[in-house]
GROMACS .gro file of C-alpha atoms in nm:
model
  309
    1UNK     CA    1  10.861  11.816  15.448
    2UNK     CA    2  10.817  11.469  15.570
    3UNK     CA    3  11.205  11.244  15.651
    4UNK     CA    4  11.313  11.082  15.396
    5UNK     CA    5  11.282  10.768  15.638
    6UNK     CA    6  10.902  10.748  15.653
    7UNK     CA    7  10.924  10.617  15.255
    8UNK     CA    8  11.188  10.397  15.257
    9UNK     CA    9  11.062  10.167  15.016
   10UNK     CA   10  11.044  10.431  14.768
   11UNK     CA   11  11.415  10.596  14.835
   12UNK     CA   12  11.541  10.290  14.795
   13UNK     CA   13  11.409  10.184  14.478
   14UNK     CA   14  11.506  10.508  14.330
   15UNK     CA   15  11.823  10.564  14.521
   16UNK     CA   16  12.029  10.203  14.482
   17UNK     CA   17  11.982  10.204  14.092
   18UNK     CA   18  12.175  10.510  14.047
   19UNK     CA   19  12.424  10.422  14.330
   20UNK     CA   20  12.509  10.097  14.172
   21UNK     CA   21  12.573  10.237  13.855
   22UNK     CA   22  12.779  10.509  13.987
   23UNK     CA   23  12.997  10.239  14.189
   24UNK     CA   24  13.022   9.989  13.930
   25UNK     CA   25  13.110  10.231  13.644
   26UNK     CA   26  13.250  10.536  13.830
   27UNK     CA   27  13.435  10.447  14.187
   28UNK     CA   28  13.528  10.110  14.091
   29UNK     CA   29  13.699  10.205  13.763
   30UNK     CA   30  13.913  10.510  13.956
   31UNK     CA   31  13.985  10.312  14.241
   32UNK     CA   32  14.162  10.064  14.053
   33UNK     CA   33  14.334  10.340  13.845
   34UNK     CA   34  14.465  10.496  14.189
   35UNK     CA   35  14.597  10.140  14.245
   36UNK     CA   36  14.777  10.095  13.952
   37UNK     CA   37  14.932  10.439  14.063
   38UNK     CA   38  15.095  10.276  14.344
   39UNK     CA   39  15.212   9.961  14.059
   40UNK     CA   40  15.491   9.913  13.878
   41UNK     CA   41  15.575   9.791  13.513
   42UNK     CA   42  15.619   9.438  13.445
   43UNK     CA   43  15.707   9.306  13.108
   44UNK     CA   44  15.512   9.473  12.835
   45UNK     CA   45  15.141   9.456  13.004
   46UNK     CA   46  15.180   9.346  13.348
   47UNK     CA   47  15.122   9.531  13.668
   48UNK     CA   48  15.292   9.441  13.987
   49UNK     CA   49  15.109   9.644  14.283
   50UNK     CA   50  15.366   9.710  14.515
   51UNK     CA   51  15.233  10.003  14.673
   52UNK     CA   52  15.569  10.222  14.601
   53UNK     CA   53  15.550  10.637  14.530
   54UNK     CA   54  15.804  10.580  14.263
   55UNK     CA   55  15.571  10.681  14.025
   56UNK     CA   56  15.462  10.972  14.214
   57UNK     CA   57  15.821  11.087  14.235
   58UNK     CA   58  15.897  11.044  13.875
   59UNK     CA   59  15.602  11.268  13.816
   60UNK     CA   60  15.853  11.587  13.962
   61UNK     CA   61  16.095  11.505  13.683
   62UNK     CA   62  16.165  11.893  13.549
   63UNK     CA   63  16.030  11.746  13.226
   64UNK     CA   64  15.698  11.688  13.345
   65UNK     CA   65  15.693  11.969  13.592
   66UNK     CA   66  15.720  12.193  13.244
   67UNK     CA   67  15.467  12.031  13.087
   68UNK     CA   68  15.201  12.055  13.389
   69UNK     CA   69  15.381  12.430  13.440
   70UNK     CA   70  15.253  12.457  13.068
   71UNK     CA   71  14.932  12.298  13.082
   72UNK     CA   72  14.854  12.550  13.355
   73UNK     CA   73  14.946  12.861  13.136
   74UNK     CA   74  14.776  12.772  12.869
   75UNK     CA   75  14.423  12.639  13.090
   76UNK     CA   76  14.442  13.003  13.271
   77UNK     CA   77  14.512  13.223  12.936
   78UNK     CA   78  14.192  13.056  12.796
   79UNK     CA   79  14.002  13.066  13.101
   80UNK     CA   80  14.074  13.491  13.136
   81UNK     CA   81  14.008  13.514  12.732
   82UNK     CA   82  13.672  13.318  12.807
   83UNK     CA   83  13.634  13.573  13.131
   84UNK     CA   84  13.668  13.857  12.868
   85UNK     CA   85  13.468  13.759  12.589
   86UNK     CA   86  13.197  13.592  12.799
   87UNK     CA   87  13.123  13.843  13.048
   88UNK     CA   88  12.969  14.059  12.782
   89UNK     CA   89  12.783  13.832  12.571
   90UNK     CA   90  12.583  13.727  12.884
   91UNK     CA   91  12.516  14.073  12.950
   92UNK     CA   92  12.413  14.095  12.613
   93UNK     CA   93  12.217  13.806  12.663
   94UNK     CA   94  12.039  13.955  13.024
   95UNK     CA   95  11.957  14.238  12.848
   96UNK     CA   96  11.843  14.125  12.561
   97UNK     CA   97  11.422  14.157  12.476
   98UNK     CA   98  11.240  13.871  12.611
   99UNK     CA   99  11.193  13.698  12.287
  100UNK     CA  100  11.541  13.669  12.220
  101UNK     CA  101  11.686  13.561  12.542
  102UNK     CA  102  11.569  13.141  12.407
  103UNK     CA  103  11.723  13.165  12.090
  104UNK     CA  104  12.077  13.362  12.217
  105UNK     CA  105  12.088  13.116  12.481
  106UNK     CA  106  12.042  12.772  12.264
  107UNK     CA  107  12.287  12.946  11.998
  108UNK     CA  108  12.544  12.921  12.305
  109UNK     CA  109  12.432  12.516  12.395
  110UNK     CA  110  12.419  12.459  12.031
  111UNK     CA  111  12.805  12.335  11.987
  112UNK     CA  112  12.734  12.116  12.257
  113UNK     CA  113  12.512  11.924  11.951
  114UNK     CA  114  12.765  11.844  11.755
  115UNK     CA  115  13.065  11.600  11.842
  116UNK     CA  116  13.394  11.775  11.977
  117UNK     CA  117  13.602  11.613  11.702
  118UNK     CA  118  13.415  11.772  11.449
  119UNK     CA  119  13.399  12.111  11.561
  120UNK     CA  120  13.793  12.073  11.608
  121UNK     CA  121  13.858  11.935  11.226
  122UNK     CA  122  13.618  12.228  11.111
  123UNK     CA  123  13.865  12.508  11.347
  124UNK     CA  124  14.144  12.306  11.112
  125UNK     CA  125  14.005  12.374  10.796
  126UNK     CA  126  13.989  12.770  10.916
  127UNK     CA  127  14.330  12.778  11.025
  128UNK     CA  128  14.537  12.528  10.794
  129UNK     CA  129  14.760  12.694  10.547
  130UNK     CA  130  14.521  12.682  10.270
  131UNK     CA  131  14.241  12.771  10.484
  132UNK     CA  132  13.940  13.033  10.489
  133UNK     CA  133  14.184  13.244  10.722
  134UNK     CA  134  14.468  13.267  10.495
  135UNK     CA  135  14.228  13.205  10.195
  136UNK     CA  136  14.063  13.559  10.272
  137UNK     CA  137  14.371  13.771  10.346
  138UNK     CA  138  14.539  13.658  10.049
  139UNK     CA  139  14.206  13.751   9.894
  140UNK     CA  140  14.220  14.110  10.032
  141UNK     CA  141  14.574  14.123   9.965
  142UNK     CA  142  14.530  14.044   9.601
  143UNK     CA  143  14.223  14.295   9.555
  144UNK     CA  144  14.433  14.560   9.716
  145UNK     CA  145  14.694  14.536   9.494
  146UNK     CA  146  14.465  14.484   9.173
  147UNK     CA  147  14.244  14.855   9.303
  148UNK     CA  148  14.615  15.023   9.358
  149UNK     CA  149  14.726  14.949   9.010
  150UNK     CA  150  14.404  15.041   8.827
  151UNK     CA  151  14.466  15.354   8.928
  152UNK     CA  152  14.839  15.319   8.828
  153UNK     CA  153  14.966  15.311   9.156
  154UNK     CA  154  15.156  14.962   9.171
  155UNK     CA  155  15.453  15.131   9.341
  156UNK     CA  156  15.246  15.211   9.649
  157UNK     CA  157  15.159  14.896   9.680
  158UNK     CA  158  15.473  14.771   9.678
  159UNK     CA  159  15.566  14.975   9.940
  160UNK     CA  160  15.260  14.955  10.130
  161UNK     CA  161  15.177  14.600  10.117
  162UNK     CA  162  15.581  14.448  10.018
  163UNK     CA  163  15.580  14.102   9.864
  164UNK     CA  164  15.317  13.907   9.781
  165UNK     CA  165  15.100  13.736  10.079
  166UNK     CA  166  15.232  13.475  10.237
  167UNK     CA  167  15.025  13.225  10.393
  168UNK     CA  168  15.057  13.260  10.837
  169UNK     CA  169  15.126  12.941  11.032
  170UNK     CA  170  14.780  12.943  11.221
  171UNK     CA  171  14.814  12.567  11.331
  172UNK     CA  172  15.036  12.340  11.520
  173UNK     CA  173  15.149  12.620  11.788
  174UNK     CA  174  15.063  12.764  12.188
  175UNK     CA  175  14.820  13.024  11.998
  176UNK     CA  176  14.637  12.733  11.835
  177UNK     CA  177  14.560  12.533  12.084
  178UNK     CA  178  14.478  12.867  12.298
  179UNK     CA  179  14.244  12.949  12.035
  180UNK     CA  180  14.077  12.591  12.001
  181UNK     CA  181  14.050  12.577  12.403
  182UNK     CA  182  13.849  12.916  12.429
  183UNK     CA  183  13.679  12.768  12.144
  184UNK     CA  184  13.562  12.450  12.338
  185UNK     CA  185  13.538  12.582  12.632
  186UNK     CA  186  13.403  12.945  12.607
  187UNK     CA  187  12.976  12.821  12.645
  188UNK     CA  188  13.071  12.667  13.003
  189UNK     CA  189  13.171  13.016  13.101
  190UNK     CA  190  12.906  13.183  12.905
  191UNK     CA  191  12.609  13.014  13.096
  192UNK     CA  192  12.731  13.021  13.493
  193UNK     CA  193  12.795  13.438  13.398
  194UNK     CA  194  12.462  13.460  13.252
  195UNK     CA  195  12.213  13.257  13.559
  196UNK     CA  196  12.478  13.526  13.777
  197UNK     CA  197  12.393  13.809  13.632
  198UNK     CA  198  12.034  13.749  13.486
  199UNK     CA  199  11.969  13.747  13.898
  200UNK     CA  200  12.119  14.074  14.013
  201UNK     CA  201  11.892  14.372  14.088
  202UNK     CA  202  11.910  14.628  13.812
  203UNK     CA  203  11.812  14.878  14.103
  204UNK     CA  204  12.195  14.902  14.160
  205UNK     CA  205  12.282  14.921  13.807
  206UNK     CA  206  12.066  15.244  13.785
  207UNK     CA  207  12.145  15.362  14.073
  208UNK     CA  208  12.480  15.388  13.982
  209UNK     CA  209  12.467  15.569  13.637
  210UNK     CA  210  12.217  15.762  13.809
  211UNK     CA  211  12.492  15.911  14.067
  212UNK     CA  212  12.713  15.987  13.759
  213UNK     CA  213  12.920  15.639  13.699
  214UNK     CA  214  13.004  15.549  13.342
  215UNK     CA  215  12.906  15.204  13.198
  216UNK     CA  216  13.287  15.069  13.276
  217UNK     CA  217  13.286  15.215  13.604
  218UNK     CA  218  12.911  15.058  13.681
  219UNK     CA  219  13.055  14.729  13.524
  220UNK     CA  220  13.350  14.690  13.768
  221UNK     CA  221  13.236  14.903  14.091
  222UNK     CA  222  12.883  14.713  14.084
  223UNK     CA  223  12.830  14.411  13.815
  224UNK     CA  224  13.155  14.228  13.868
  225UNK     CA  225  13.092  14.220  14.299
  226UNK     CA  226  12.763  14.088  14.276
  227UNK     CA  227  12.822  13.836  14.003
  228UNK     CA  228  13.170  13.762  14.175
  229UNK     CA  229  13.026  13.382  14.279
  230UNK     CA  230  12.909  13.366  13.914
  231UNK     CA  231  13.247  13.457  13.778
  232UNK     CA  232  13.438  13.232  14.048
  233UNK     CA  233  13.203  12.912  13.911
  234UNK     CA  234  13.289  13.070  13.556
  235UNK     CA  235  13.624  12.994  13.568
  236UNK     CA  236  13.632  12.672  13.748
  237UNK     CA  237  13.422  12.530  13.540
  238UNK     CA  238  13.645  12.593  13.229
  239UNK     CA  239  13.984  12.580  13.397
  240UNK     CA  240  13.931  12.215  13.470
  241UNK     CA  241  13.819  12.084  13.146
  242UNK     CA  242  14.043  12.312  12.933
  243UNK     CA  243  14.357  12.171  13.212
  244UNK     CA  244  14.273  11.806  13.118
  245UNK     CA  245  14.157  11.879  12.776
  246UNK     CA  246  14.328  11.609  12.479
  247UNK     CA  247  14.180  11.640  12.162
  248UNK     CA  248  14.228  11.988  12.136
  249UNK     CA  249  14.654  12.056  12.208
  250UNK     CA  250  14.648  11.680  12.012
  251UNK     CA  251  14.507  11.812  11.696
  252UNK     CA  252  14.617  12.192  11.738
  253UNK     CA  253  14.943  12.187  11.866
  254UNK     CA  254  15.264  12.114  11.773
  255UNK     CA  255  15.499  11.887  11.943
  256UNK     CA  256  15.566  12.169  12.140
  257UNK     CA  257  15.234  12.264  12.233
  258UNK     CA  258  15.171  11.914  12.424
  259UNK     CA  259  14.966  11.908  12.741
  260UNK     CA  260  14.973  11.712  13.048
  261UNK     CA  261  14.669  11.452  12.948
  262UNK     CA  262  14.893  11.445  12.624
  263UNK     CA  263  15.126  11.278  12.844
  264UNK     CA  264  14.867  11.046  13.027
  265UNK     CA  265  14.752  10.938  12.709
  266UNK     CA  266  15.099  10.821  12.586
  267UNK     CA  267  15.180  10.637  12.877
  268UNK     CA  268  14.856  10.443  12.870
  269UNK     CA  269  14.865  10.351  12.520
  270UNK     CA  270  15.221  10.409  12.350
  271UNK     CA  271  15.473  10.329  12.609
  272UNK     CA  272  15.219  10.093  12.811
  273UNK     CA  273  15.304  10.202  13.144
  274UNK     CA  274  14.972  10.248  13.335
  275UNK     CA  275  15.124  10.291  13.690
  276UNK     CA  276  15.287  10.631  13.597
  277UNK     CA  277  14.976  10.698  13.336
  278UNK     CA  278  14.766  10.638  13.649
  279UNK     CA  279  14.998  10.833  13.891
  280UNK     CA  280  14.994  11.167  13.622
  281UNK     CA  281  14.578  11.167  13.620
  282UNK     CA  282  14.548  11.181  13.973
  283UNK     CA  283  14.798  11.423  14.040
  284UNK     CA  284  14.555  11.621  13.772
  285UNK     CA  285  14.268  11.497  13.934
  286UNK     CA  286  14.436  11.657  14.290
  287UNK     CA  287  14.500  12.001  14.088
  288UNK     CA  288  14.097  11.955  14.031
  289UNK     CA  289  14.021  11.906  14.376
  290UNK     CA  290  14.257  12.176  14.539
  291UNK     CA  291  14.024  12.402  14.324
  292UNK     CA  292  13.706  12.303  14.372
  293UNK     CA  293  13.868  12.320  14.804
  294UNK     CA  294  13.926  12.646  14.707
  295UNK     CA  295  13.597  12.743  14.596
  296UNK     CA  296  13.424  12.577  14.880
  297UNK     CA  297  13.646  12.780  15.121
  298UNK     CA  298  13.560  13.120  14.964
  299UNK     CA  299  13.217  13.025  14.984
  300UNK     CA  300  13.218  12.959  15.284
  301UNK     CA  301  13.426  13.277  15.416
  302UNK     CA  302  13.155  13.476  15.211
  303UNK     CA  303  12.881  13.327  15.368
  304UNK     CA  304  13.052  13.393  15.672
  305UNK     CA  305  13.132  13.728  15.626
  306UNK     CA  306  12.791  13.781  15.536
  307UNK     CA  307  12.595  13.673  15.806
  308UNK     CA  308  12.878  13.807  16.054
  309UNK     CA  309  12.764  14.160  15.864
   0.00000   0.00000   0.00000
């Protein structure tokens, strides 16, 4: 392949447009939020840089430390339910007939079609009080009891099924917004597994149900090591968005159930103090990095490893 150098004309023109943009509406926009960071609050607007780590420091206050202690639990408990539920649909997926694999694989993409916002409101209307949730099990409830005194047995279903259904509180709590992150988040798992796993050699697979491993066995002895870099992209890529997710613990959750960007968000716009708004995203956007570190280092010990072998 010929260096790049020998068509400069042509790199440029195709390289500066994009790295304008990218400064102008990316760098430039973060830089000056990691300025602000180092601001403090003047009047009800105004920012004074005066390059102090006061904001920094009040972002330890055991208050906040809970709430990015809590933001973590909940990111990770989506992440391994994502882990769980995606590794076998892209199996499904890998092994599914040829003619199938296009449409099982845009029916993943597909909620990427329709605005966040509106998926969310619809996961409301399932879980609300009066929703198709608690709509349906009062429904069974009620046909249960109806069958059981047909048959003139209304006592046992007294003392099966008690008092009459009451309606669950599905919304505003930790399992909510759990629920809506896997919800959100569960296709950018679903596709790193499945370009894994659609490349391993099925040679192994049969090999090892050939030497007398089960399916589970096979799965974890076999599948899970060679899709390992898969799985480790897998949950990096959801970890990080479902960490610095909003819209979800906003409309889910309860006042309980806040998350750090929550937080960011308030500061920005209700209490108008963008120095420590500024200071909380980048100590999220250093939690991003020290991941995405961390998956460049295992990388690169594997690699290692590998051609050391």
């Amino acid at each position: 392949m010929d260096p790049w150098h020998k068509f400069r004309r042509i790199f440029y023109s195709v390289g500066i447009p994009p790295t304008i943009w990218l400064i102008a509406f990316f760098l430039a926009p973060l830089g000056l939020i990691w300025i602000f960071s180092f601001g403090e609050k003047v009047g009800v607007v105004g920012i004074d840089i005066t390059w102090t780590l006061d904001n920094y420091v009040r972002s330890f206050n055991p208050d906040i430390l809970k709430i990015f202690a809590k933001s973590l639990w909940l990111a990770a408990v989506a992440t391994f339910i994502c882990l769980v539920v995606g590794l076998p649909v892209a199996l499904g997926i890998v092994y599914a007939p040829n003619k199938w694999k296009g449409l099982l694989l845009l029916g993943i993409m597909l909620p990427f079609w329709t605005n966040l916002l509106i998926r969310t409101y619809a996961l409301i209307a399932v879980l609300r009080t009066r929703g198709y949730v608690n709509f349906t099990l009062e429904w069974l409830d009620g046909a249960a009891r109806w069958f059981l005194e047909l048959f003139g047995m209304g006592g046992i279903a007294l003392a099966i099924l008690g008092e009459r259904f009451q309606a669950l509180e599905l919304l505003y709590n930790d399992n909510a917004v759990i629920l809506g992150l896997v919800y959100v988040h569960l296709p950018f798992m679903v596709l790193p597994l499945y370009a894994a796993l659609e490349r391993l050699d099925r040679s192994y697979l049969e090999a090892s149900l050939d030497l007398g491993a089960g399916h589970l066995r096979t799965l974890w002895n076999v599948v899970v090591p060679l899709a390992l870099p898969g799985i480790i992209s897998g949950l990096i890529i959801t970890f990080i968005p479902a960490l610095g997710s909003f819209l979800t613990p906003d409309l889910l959750g309860g006042p309980d159930s806040a998350m750090i960007a929550t937080i960011i968000e308030r500061q920005f716009k209700s209490a108008n103090d963008w120095p420590f708004g500024s200071a909380l995203s980048f100590l999220l956007m250093y939690i991003t990095f020290g991941a995405l570190a961390i998956r460049a280092l295992m990388a690169r010990r594997r690699g290692g490893d590998g051609m050391g072998g």
